[in-house]
Amino acid sequence: MAAEEVLQTVDHYKAEIERLTKELTETTHEKIQAAEYGLVVLEEKLTLKQQYDELEAEYDSLKQELEQLKEAFGQSFSIHRKVAEDGETREETLLQESASKEAYYLGKILEMQNELKQSRAVVTNVQAENERLTAVVQDLKEVNTCPARDLWERETSSSSVINLSP
């Protein structure tokens, strides 16, 4: 019996060794799988870290570009506003100058119209005076052609100054 018990104990130990070897193989296999999964996770982590770094760099670049664009837009807006203000000021100045010139030229036109009226009045007066003088000259010519002219000449010859004023 003792030999049987020893054989049973040996079989039991063999079975136990076999079971433990199987468990060790499975555990080793699971550890290898876990290590492989760990490596895959590490690779993914590294890939994600690299992508994160790239995205962060792109974000910083885009943020800087946005700041530059904001600054450029601000400058452009300021310049546009200044140009618009200058344009409005220039337009107001031109309108004032135009109104001033218009008033000046209207004054000149009125002044010239008055001068024209005065000149026409002077021309009318001169024409009337010319007509009157023509009539006087005609009367004098008629007087000179009359026989009384001889008489008149004799009487006036004694005086040296003849006054012909009307």
GROMACS .gro file of C-alpha atoms in nm:
model
  166
    1MET     CA    1   0.000   0.000   0.000
    2ALA     CA    2   0.265   0.227   0.062
    3ALA     CA    3   0.390   0.183  -0.288
    4GLU     CA    4   0.048   0.250  -0.422
    5GLU     CA    5   0.014   0.554  -0.212
    6VAL     CA    6   0.350   0.671  -0.334
    7LEU     CA    7   0.240   0.605  -0.692
    8GLN     CA    8  -0.082   0.792  -0.631
    9THR     CA    9   0.108   1.071  -0.470
   10VAL     CA   10   0.349   1.073  -0.765
   11ASP     CA   11   0.055   1.069  -1.009
   12HIS     CA   12  -0.108   1.336  -0.806
   13TYR     CA   13   0.213   1.542  -0.818
   14LYS     CA   14   0.251   1.475  -1.189
   15ALA     CA   15  -0.106   1.586  -1.247
   16GLU     CA   16  -0.045   1.884  -1.023
   17ILE     CA   17   0.280   1.964  -1.213
   18GLU     CA   18   0.098   1.923  -1.541
   19ARG     CA   19  -0.183   2.149  -1.423
   20LEU     CA   20   0.061   2.405  -1.288
   21THR     CA   21   0.266   2.384  -1.609
   22LYS     CA   22  -0.053   2.437  -1.807
   23GLU     CA   23  -0.149   2.730  -1.584
   24LEU     CA   24   0.207   2.866  -1.611
   25THR     CA   25   0.191   2.835  -1.990
   26GLU     CA   26  -0.148   3.005  -1.996
   27THR     CA   27  -0.034   3.271  -1.753
   28THR     CA   28   0.287   3.320  -1.953
   29HIS     CA   29   0.081   3.337  -2.270
   30GLU     CA   30  -0.156   3.589  -2.104
   31LYS     CA   31   0.144   3.792  -1.982
   32ILE     CA   32   0.289   3.789  -2.334
   33GLN     CA   33  -0.049   3.898  -2.473
   34ALA     CA   34  -0.075   4.164  -2.204
   35ALA     CA   35   0.277   4.279  -2.288
   36GLU     CA   36   0.189   4.284  -2.658
   37TYR     CA   37  -0.129   4.481  -2.580
   38GLY     CA   38   0.079   4.708  -2.359
   39LEU     CA   39   0.322   4.766  -2.649
   40VAL     CA   40   0.031   4.835  -2.881
   41VAL     CA   41  -0.114   5.077  -2.623
   42LEU     CA   42   0.229   5.239  -2.583
   43GLU     CA   43   0.261   5.274  -2.961
   44GLU     CA   44  -0.089   5.423  -2.978
   45LYS     CA   45  -0.003   5.652  -2.688
   46LEU     CA   46   0.314   5.764  -2.868
   47THR     CA   47   0.117   5.813  -3.190
   48LEU     CA   48  -0.152   6.006  -3.005
   49LYS     CA   49   0.112   6.210  -2.823
   50GLN     CA   50   0.277   6.290  -3.156
   51GLN     CA   51  -0.061   6.382  -3.309
   52TYR     CA   52  -0.140   6.590  -3.001
   53ASP     CA   53   0.194   6.770  -3.031
   54GLU     CA   54   0.134   6.830  -3.404
   55LEU     CA   55  -0.220   6.957  -3.335
   56GLU     CA   56  -0.094   7.177  -3.054
   57ALA     CA   57   0.176   7.320  -3.283
   58GLU     CA   58  -0.085   7.375  -3.555
   59TYR     CA   59  -0.314   7.535  -3.296
   60ASP     CA   60  -0.035   7.768  -3.184
   61SER     CA   61   0.043   7.850  -3.546
   62LEU     CA   62  -0.325   7.917  -3.625
   63LYS     CA   63  -0.360   8.119  -3.306
   64GLN     CA   64  -0.059   8.331  -3.405
   65GLU     CA   65  -0.195   8.367  -3.759
   66LEU     CA   66  -0.533   8.470  -3.615
   67GLU     CA   67  -0.364   8.734  -3.400
   68GLN     CA   68  -0.177   8.862  -3.705
   69LEU     CA   69  -0.500   8.869  -3.905
   70LYS     CA   70  -0.678   9.052  -3.622
   71GLU     CA   71  -0.397   9.305  -3.612
   72ALA     CA   72  -0.398   9.342  -3.991
   73PHE     CA   73  -0.776   9.376  -3.989
   74GLY     CA   74  -0.752   9.636  -3.714
   75GLN     CA   75  -0.495   9.832  -3.912
   76SER     CA   76  -0.698   9.794  -4.231
   77PHE     CA   77  -1.012   9.906  -4.050
   78SER     CA   78  -0.828  10.204  -3.901
   79ILE     CA   79  -0.687  10.298  -4.240
   80HIS     CA   80  -1.027  10.254  -4.404
   81ARG     CA   81  -1.193  10.465  -4.135
   82LYS     CA   82  -0.923  10.734  -4.171
   83VAL     CA   83  -0.962  10.732  -4.551
   84ALA     CA   84  -1.340  10.755  -4.513
   85GLU     CA   85  -1.305  11.043  -4.267
   86ASP     CA   86  -1.056  11.214  -4.495
   87GLY     CA   87  -1.292  11.158  -4.788
   88GLU     CA   88  -1.582  11.305  -4.593
   89THR     CA   89  -1.368  11.600  -4.486
   90ARG     CA   90  -1.248  11.649  -4.843
   91GLU     CA   91  -1.606  11.626  -4.970
   92GLU     CA   92  -1.722  11.881  -4.713
   93THR     CA   93  -1.434  12.109  -4.806
   94LEU     CA   94  -1.514  12.074  -5.176
   95LEU     CA   95  -1.882  12.144  -5.109
   96GLN     CA   96  -1.790  12.453  -4.906
   97GLU     CA   97  -1.549  12.570  -5.175
   98SER     CA   98  -1.812  12.504  -5.441
   99ALA     CA   99  -2.076  12.695  -5.244
  100SER     CA  100  -1.829  12.978  -5.188
  101LYS     CA  101  -1.741  12.993  -5.557
  102GLU     CA  102  -2.107  12.977  -5.652
  103ALA     CA  103  -2.185  13.267  -5.419
  104TYR     CA  104  -1.886  13.461  -5.553
  105TYR     CA  105  -1.988  13.403  -5.916
  106LEU     CA  106  -2.351  13.486  -5.844
  107GLY     CA  107  -2.230  13.812  -5.688
  108LYS     CA  108  -2.015  13.874  -5.994
  109ILE     CA  109  -2.310  13.802  -6.224
  110LEU     CA  110  -2.531  14.045  -6.030
  111GLU     CA  111  -2.254  14.305  -6.036
  112MET     CA  112  -2.207  14.259  -6.412
  113GLN     CA  113  -2.584  14.274  -6.469
  114ASN     CA  114  -2.592  14.606  -6.280
  115GLU     CA  115  -2.296  14.730  -6.481
  116LEU     CA  116  -2.474  14.619  -6.800
  117LYS     CA  117  -2.791  14.805  -6.697
  118GLN     CA  118  -2.584  15.113  -6.620
  119SER     CA  119  -2.398  15.082  -6.948
  120ARG     CA  120  -2.726  15.048  -7.137
  121ALA     CA  121  -2.857  15.355  -6.957
  122VAL     CA  122  -2.538  15.543  -7.048
  123VAL     CA  123  -2.569  15.425  -7.411
  124THR     CA  124  -2.932  15.538  -7.417
  125ASN     CA  125  -2.834  15.876  -7.271
  126VAL     CA  126  -2.546  15.911  -7.517
  127GLN     CA  127  -2.775  15.818  -7.808
  128ALA     CA  128  -3.030  16.076  -7.691
  129GLU     CA  129  -2.753  16.335  -7.656
  130ASN     CA  130  -2.624  16.243  -8.003
  131GLU     CA  131  -2.973  16.281  -8.146
  132ARG     CA  132  -3.010  16.617  -7.973
  133LEU     CA  133  -2.670  16.735  -8.093
  134THR     CA  134  -2.748  16.610  -8.442
  135ALA     CA  135  -3.067  16.814  -8.432
  136VAL     CA  136  -2.873  17.117  -8.309
  137VAL     CA  137  -2.614  17.072  -8.583
  138GLN     CA  138  -2.893  17.037  -8.838
  139ASP     CA  139  -3.055  17.353  -8.707
  140LEU     CA  140  -2.724  17.533  -8.728
  141LYS     CA  141  -2.673  17.414  -9.083
  142GLU     CA  142  -3.014  17.542  -9.173
  143VAL     CA  143  -2.941  17.873  -9.008
  144ASN     CA  144  -2.614  17.901  -9.197
  145THR     CA  145  -2.782  17.843  -9.530
  146CYS     CA  146  -3.043  18.116  -9.476
  147PRO     CA  147  -3.006  18.473  -9.622
  148ALA     CA  148  -3.028  18.596  -9.269
  149ARG     CA  149  -2.696  18.435  -9.220
  150ASP     CA  150  -2.525  18.717  -9.395
  151LEU     CA  151  -2.690  18.961  -9.165
  152TRP     CA  152  -2.607  18.762  -8.867
  153GLU     CA  153  -2.247  18.727  -8.980
  154ARG     CA  154  -2.210  19.096  -9.015
  155GLU     CA  155  -2.347  19.162  -8.674
  156THR     CA  156  -2.136  18.901  -8.512
  157SER     CA  157  -1.821  18.985  -8.700
  158SER     CA  158  -1.784  19.286  -8.486
  159SER     CA  159  -1.752  19.059  -8.185
  160SER     CA  160  -1.467  18.816  -8.196
  161VAL     CA  161  -1.616  18.547  -7.971
  162ILE     CA  162  -1.919  18.357  -8.083
  163ASN     CA  163  -2.109  18.177  -7.811
  164LEU     CA  164  -2.291  17.882  -7.961
  165SER     CA  165  -2.387  17.708  -7.640
  166PRO     CA  166  -2.757  17.635  -7.601
   0.00000   0.00000   0.00000
